Short mmCIF file of C-alpha atoms and ligand atoms in Angstrom, two decimals:
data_model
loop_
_atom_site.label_atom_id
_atom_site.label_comp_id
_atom_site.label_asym_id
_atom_site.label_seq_id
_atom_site.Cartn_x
_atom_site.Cartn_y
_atom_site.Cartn_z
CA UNK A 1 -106.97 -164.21 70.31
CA UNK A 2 -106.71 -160.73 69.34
CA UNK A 3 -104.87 -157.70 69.95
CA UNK A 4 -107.31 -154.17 69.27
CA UNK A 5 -104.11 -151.33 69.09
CA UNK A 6 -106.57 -147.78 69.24
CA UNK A 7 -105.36 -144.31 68.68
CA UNK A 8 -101.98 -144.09 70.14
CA UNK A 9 -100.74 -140.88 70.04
CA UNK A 10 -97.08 -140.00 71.50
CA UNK A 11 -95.10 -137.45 71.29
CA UNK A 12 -91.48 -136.45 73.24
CA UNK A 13 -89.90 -133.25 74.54
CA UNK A 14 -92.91 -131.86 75.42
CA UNK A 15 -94.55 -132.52 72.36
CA UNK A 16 -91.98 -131.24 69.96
CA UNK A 17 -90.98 -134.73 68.83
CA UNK A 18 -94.31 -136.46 67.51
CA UNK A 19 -93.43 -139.88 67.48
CA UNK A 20 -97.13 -142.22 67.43
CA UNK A 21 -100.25 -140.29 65.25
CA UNK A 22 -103.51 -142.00 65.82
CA UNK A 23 -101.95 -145.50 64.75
CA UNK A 24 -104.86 -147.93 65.07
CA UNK A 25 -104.79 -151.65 63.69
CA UNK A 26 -106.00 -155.41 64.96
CA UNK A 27 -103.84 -158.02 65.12
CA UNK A 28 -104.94 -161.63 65.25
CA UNK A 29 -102.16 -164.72 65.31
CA UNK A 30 -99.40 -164.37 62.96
CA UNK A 31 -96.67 -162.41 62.10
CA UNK A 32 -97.12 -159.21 61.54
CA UNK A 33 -93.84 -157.34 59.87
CA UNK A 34 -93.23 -153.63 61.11
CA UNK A 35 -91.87 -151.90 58.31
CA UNK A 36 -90.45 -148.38 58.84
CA UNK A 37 -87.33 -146.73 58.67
CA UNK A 38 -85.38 -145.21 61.46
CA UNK A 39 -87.38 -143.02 63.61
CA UNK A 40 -90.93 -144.22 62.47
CA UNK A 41 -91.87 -145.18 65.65
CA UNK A 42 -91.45 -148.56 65.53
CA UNK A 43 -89.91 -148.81 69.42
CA UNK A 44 -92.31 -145.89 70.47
CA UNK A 45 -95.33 -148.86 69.36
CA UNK A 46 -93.38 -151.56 71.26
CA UNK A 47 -93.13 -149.63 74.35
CA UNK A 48 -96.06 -148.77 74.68
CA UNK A 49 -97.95 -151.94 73.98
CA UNK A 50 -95.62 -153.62 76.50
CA UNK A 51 -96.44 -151.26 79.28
CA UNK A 52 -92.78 -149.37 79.22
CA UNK A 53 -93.65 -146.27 78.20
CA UNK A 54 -97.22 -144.68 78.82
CA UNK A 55 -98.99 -143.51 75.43
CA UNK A 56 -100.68 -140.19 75.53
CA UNK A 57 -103.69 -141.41 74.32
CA UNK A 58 -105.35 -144.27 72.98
CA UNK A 59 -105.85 -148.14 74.38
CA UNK A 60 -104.10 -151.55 73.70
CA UNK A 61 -107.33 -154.21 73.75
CA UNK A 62 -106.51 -157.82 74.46
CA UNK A 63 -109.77 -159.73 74.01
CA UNK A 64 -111.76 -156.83 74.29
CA UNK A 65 -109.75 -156.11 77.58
CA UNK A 66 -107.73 -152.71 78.28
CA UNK A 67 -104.54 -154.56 78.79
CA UNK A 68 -103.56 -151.05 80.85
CA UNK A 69 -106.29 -152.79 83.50
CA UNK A 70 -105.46 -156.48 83.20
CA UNK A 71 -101.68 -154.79 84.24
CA UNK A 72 -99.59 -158.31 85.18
CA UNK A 73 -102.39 -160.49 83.83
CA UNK A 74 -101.15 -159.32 80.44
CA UNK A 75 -97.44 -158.66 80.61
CA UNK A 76 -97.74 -162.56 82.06
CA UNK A 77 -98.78 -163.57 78.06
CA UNK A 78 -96.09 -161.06 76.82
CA UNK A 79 -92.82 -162.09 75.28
CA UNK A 80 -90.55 -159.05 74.57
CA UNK A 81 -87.27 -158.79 72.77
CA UNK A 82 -86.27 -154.75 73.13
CA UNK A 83 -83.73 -153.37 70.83
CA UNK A 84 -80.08 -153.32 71.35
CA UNK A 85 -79.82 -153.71 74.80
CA UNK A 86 -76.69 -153.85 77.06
CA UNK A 87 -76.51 -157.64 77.21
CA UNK A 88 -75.07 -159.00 80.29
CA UNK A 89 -71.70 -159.57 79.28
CA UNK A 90 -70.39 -161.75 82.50
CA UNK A 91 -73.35 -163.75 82.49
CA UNK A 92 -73.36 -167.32 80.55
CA UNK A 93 -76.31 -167.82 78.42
CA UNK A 94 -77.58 -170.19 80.98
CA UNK A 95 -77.28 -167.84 83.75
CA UNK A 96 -78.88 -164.78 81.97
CA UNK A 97 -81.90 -167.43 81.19
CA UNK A 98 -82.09 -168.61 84.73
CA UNK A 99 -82.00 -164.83 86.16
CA UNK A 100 -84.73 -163.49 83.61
CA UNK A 101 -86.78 -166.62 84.42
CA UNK A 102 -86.56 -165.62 88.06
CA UNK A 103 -87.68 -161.98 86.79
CA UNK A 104 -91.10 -163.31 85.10
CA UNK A 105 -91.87 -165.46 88.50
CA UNK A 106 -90.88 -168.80 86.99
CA UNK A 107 -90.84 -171.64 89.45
CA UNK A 108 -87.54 -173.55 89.74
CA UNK A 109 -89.04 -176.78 87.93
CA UNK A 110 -90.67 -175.02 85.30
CA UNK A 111 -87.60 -172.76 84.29
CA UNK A 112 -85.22 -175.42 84.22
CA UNK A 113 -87.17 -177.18 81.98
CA UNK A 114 -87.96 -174.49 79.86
CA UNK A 115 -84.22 -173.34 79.67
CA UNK A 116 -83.22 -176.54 78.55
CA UNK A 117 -85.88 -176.83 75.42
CA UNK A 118 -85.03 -173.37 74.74
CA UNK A 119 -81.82 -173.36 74.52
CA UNK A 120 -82.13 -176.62 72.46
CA UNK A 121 -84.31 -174.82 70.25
CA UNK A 122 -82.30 -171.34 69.74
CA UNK A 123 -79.26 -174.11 69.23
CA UNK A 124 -77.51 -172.79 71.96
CA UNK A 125 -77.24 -176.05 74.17
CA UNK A 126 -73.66 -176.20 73.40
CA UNK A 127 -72.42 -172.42 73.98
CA UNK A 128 -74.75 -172.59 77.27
CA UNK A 129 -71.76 -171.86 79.99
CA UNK A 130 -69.67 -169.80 77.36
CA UNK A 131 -69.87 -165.76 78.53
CA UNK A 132 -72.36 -163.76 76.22
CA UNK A 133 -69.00 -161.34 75.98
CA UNK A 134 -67.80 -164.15 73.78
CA UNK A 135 -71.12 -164.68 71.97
CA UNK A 136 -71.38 -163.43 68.16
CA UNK A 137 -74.18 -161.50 67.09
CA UNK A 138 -76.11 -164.04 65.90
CA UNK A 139 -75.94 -165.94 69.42
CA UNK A 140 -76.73 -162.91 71.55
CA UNK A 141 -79.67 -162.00 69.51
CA UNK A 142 -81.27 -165.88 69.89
CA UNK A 143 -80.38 -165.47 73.49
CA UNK A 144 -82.68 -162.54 73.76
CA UNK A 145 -85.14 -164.39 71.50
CA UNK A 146 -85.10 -167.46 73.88
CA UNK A 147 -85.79 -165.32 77.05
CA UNK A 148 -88.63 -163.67 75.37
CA UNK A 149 -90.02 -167.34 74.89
CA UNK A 150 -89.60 -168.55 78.18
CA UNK A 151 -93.15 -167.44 79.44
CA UNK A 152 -94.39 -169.08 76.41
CA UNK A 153 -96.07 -166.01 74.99
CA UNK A 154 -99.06 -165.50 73.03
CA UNK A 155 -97.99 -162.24 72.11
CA UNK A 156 -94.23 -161.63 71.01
CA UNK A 157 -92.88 -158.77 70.41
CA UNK A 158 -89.42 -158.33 68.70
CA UNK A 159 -87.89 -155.12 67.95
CA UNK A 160 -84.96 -155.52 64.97
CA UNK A 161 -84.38 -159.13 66.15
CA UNK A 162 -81.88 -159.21 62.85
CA UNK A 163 -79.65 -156.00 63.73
CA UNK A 164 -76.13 -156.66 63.16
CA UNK A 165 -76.61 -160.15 61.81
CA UNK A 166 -74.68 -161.52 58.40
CA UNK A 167 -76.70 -162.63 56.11
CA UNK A 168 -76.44 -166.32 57.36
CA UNK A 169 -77.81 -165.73 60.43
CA UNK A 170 -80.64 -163.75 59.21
CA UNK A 171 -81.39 -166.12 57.28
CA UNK A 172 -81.62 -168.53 60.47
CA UNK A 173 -83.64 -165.99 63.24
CA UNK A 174 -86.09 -165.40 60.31
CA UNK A 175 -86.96 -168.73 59.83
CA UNK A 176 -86.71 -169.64 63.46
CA UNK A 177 -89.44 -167.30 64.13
CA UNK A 178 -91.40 -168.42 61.40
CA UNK A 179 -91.26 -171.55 63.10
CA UNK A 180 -92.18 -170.54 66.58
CA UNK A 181 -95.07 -168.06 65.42
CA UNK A 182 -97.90 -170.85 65.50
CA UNK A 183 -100.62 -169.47 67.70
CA UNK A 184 -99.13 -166.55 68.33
CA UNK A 185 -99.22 -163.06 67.31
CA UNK A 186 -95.80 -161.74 66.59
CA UNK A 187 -95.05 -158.53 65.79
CA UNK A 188 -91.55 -157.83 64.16
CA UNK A 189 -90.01 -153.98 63.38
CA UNK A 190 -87.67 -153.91 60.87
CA UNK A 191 -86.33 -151.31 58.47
CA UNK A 192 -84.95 -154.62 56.47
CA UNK A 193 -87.47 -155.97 53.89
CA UNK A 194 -86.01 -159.44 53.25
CA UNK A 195 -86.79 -160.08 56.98
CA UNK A 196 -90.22 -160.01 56.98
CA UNK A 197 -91.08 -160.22 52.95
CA UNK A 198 -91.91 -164.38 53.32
CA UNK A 199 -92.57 -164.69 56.61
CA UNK A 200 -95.16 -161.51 57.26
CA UNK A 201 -99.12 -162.85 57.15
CA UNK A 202 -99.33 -158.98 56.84
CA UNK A 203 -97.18 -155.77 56.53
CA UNK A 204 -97.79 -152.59 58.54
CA UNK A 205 -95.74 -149.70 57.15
CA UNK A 206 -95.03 -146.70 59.47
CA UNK A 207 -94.20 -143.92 58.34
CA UNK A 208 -93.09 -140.47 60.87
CA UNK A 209 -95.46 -142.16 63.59
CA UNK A 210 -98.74 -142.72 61.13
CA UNK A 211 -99.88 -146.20 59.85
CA UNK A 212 -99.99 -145.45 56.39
CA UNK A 213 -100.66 -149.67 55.26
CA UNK A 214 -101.58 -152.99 56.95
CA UNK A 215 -102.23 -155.87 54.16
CA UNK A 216 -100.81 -158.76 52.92
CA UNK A 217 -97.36 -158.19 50.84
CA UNK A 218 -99.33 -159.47 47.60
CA UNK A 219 -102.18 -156.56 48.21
CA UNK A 220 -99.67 -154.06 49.47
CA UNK A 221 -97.72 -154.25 45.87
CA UNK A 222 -100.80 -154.05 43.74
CA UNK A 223 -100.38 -150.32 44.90
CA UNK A 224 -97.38 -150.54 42.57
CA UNK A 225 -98.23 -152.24 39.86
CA UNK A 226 -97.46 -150.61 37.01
CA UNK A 227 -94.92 -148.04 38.49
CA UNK A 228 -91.70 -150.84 38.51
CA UNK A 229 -89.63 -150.46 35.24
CA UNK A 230 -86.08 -151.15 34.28
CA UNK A 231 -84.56 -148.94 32.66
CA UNK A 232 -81.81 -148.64 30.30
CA UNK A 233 -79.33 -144.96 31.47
CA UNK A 234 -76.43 -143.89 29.39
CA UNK A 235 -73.40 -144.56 31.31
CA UNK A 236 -72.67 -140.55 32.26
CA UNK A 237 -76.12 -139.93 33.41
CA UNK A 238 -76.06 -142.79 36.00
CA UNK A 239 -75.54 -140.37 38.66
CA UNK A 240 -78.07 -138.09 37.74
CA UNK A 241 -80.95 -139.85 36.79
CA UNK A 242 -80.56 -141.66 40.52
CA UNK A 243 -80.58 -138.43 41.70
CA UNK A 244 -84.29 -138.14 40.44
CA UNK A 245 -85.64 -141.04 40.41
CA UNK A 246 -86.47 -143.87 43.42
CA UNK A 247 -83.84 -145.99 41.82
CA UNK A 248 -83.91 -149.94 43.83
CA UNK A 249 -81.20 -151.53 41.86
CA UNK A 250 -78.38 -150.78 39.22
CA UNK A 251 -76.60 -153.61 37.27
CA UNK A 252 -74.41 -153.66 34.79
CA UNK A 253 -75.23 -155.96 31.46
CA UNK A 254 -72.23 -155.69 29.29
CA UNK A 255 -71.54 -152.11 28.35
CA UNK A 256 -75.14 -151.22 29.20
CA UNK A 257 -76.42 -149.69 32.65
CA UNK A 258 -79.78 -150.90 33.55
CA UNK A 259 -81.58 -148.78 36.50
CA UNK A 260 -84.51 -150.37 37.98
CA UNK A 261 -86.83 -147.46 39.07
CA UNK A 262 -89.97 -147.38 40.76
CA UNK A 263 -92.00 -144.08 39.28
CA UNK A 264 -95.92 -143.31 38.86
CA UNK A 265 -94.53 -140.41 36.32
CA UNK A 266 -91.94 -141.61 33.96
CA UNK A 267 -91.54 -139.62 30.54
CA UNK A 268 -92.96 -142.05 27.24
CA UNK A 269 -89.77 -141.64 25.64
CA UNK A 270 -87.68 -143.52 28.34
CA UNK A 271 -86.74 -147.09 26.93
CA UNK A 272 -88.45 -148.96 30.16
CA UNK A 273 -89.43 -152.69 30.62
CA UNK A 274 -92.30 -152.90 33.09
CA UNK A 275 -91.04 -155.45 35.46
CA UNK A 276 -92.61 -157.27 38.68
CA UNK A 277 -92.67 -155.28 41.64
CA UNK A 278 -91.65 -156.33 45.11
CA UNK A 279 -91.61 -155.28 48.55
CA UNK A 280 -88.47 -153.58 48.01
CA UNK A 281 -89.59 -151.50 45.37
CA UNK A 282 -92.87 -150.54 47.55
CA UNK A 283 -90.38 -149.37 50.38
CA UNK A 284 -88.53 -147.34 47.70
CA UNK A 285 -92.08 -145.75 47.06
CA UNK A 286 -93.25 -144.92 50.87
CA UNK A 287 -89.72 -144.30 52.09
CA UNK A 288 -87.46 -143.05 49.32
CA UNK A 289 -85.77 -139.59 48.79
CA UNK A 290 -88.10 -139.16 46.05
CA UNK A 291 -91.38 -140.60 47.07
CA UNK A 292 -94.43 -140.25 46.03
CA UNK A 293 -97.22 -140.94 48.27
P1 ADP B 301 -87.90 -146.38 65.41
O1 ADP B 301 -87.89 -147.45 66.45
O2 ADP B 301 -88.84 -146.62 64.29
O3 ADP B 301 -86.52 -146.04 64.92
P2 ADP B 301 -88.56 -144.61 67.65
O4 ADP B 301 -89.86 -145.06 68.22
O5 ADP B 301 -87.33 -145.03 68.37
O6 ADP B 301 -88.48 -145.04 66.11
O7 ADP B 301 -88.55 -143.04 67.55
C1 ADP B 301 -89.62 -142.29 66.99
C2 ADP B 301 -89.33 -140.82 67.14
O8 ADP B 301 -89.35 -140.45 68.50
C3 ADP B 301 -87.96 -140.40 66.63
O9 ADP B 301 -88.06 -139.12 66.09
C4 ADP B 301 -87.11 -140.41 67.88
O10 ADP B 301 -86.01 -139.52 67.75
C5 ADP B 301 -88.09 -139.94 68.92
N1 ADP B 301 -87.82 -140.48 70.27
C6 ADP B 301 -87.81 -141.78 70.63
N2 ADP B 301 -87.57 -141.94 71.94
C7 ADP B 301 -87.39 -140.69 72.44
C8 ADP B 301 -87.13 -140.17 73.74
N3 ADP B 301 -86.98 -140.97 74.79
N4 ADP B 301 -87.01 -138.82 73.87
C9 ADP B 301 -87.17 -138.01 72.81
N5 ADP B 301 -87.45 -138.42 71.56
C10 ADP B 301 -87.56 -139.75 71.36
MG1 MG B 302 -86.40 -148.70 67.05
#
């Protein structure tokens, strides 16, 4: 199974807004994490590979197919989670299930069965006939997750599954879709590290529309090797040494303030620890006020 993404290019407003540059990658099963901050493009991607928006140029390959030309034949493999939608608020869990089901030409049989294991599996079975008005969060977004599984997709596509989540339940949807990702490619935007850090086979960072990396997290922070240090800062010139430097953590240790900084350039006379990076720090690097690449 594979998925050949080739030179999309999008822009909005007439071309004013330039929101997809020549991104080109190939996906094979797994979970790929979407890493980008607000406005990347990381929707603009999703829309377009699941045939809601129209790119400007470029073609989505599945098998060596233009999925543009297999049309239903590959929205039928698609599983699709879009970001913050209107949920239906009236509708019980079960209902919303059994009306999207209806939506991707489910027979009756095959949905209620379905339903059933998913909402089993999302650990909804109990809230099932409760109104998603009353849902939390947490239960909303696995609702959407569960009707994005109910075609049994080889390709899933989930845009900021974790938005608005506590920590608890991100904790829970990440896993969960580590558990459901066998077989299938799964592509997951995020501008949240810890959601993707374990569970990503590979990272693609986007950055104002352009795939700048796709690698494995271990390969993506040799690129930062030896730029991770902590630092010891005087307590007045906290402030101002965050001001210049990508800074991805203070803490305090006793009377001392120790800045962890992420910096290809730091001055010799500094009194730095190099320390190990992680995927934090690399977003810090791409993404921060004071980047570098
Ligand atoms: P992300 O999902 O990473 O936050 P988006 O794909 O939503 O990024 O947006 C990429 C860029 O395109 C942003 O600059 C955004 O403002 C712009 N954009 C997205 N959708 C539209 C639209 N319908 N009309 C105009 N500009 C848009
Ligand atoms: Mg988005």
């Amino acid at each position: 199974m594979k998925l050949e993404i080739q030179n999309l290019n999008k822009t909005y407003k007439g071309g004013k807004v330039k929101a997809l540059c020549d991104f080109s990658v190939t996906l094979t099963p797994g979970v790929y994490g979407l890493l980008g901050p607000n406005g990347a493009g990381k929707s603009t991607l999703m829309n377009i590979i699941t045939h809601n928006i129209r790119a400007d140029g470029g073609v989505v390959k599945y098998n060596g197919e233009d999925t543009n030309k297999l049309g239903k034949d590959f929205r039928t493999v698609l599983g699709y989670m879009p970001q913050q939608q209107g949920l239906y608020d009236d509708f019980t869990a079960n209902r919303f299930l059994w009306y999207m089901a209806a939506l991707k030409g489910l027979k009756k049989k095959e949905a209620k069965l379905k339903i059933t294991r998913l909402l089993d599996t999302v650990n909804l079975t109990d809230a099932a006939h409760k109104k998603l008005g009353s849902f939390s969060g947490g239960m909303k977004q696995r609702v959407l997750i569960a009707q994005a599984l109910l075609n049994d997709p080889e390709i899933l596509i989930l845009d900021e599954p974790t938005a608005g989540l506590d920590p608890k339940e991100r904790i829970r949807i990440r896993n969960f879709i580590s558990e459901i990702s066998e077989n299938k490619i799964v592509i997951l935007a995020t501008h949240v590290v810890s959601d993707i850090e374990f569970i990503a086979k590979e990272v693609m960072l986007l950055k104002n529309g352009s795939l700048i990396a796709c690698d494995t997290t271990e390969n993506l922070l040799t690129r930062i090797e030896n730029m991770v240090y902590e630092i010891k800062v005087p307590d007045g010139e906290v402030e101002q040494f965050e001001q210049n430097h990508n800074v991805s953590n203070i803490f305090r240790s006793g009377s001392d303030v120790i800045a962890r900084v992420v910096s290809d350039s730091l001055p010799d006379e500094l009194n730095k620890t190099k320390v190990r990076p992680n995927l934090e720090d690399l977003y810090l690097y791409y993404f921060g006020e004071n980047n570098y690449s």
